[in-house]
Short mmCIF file of C-alpha atoms in Angstrom, two decimals:
data_model
loop_
_atom_site.label_atom_id
_atom_site.label_comp_id
_atom_site.label_asym_id
_atom_site.label_seq_id
_atom_site.Cartn_x
_atom_site.Cartn_y
_atom_site.Cartn_z
CA UNK A 166 -30.01 7.20 23.08
CA UNK A 167 -33.77 7.46 23.27
CA UNK A 168 -35.39 6.26 20.07
CA UNK A 169 -39.00 7.04 20.86
CA UNK A 170 -41.57 7.38 23.57
CA UNK A 171 -44.56 5.11 23.15
CA UNK A 172 -47.89 5.57 24.81
CA UNK A 173 -49.39 2.25 25.79
CA UNK A 174 -52.15 1.55 28.28
CA UNK A 175 -52.00 5.16 29.39
CA UNK A 176 -48.37 4.87 30.44
CA UNK A 177 -45.21 6.15 28.81
CA UNK A 178 -42.68 3.67 27.50
CA UNK A 179 -39.20 4.75 26.53
CA UNK A 180 -37.49 2.82 23.78
CA UNK A 181 -33.76 3.16 24.31
CA UNK A 182 -31.21 2.05 21.77
CA UNK A 183 -27.85 0.90 23.08
CA UNK A 184 -25.01 0.57 20.62
CA UNK A 185 -22.66 -2.30 21.38
CA UNK A 186 -19.34 -2.51 19.59
CA UNK A 187 -17.83 -5.97 19.58
CA UNK A 188 -14.13 -6.72 19.33
CA UNK A 189 -14.63 -9.45 16.75
CA UNK A 190 -16.78 -7.42 14.39
CA UNK A 191 -16.36 -3.91 13.12
CA UNK A 192 -20.05 -3.20 12.95
CA UNK A 193 -22.08 -1.86 15.82
CA UNK A 194 -24.95 -3.96 17.05
CA UNK A 195 -27.94 -2.20 18.51
CA UNK A 196 -30.04 -3.60 21.29
CA UNK A 197 -33.42 -2.20 22.16
CA UNK A 198 -34.74 -2.07 25.70
CA UNK A 199 -38.19 -0.92 26.68
CA UNK A 200 -38.48 0.85 30.01
CA UNK A 201 -41.76 1.70 31.64
CA UNK A 202 -41.66 5.21 33.01
CA UNK A 203 -44.05 5.95 35.83
CA UNK A 204 -44.34 9.29 37.53
CA UNK A 205 -45.22 9.39 41.20
CA UNK A 206 -46.82 12.21 43.13
CA UNK A 207 -43.50 14.02 43.55
CA UNK A 208 -43.08 14.21 39.79
CA UNK A 209 -40.10 11.86 39.70
CA UNK A 210 -39.97 9.19 37.03
CA UNK A 211 -38.92 5.67 37.85
CA UNK A 212 -37.87 3.24 35.14
CA UNK A 213 -38.87 -0.40 35.35
CA UNK A 214 -37.41 -2.80 32.83
CA UNK A 215 -40.10 -4.70 30.99
#
């Protein structure tokens, strides 16, 4: 699930929330990963984990 798209240093950063359900706990923990999205000349976006 994409939480937001942040503009930083002229580049787009996707903030993606991943819900992780553990067997020990009933609650769902959320981890946030920031992925730098760069578009090349063909218009494709490549994600690099930062």
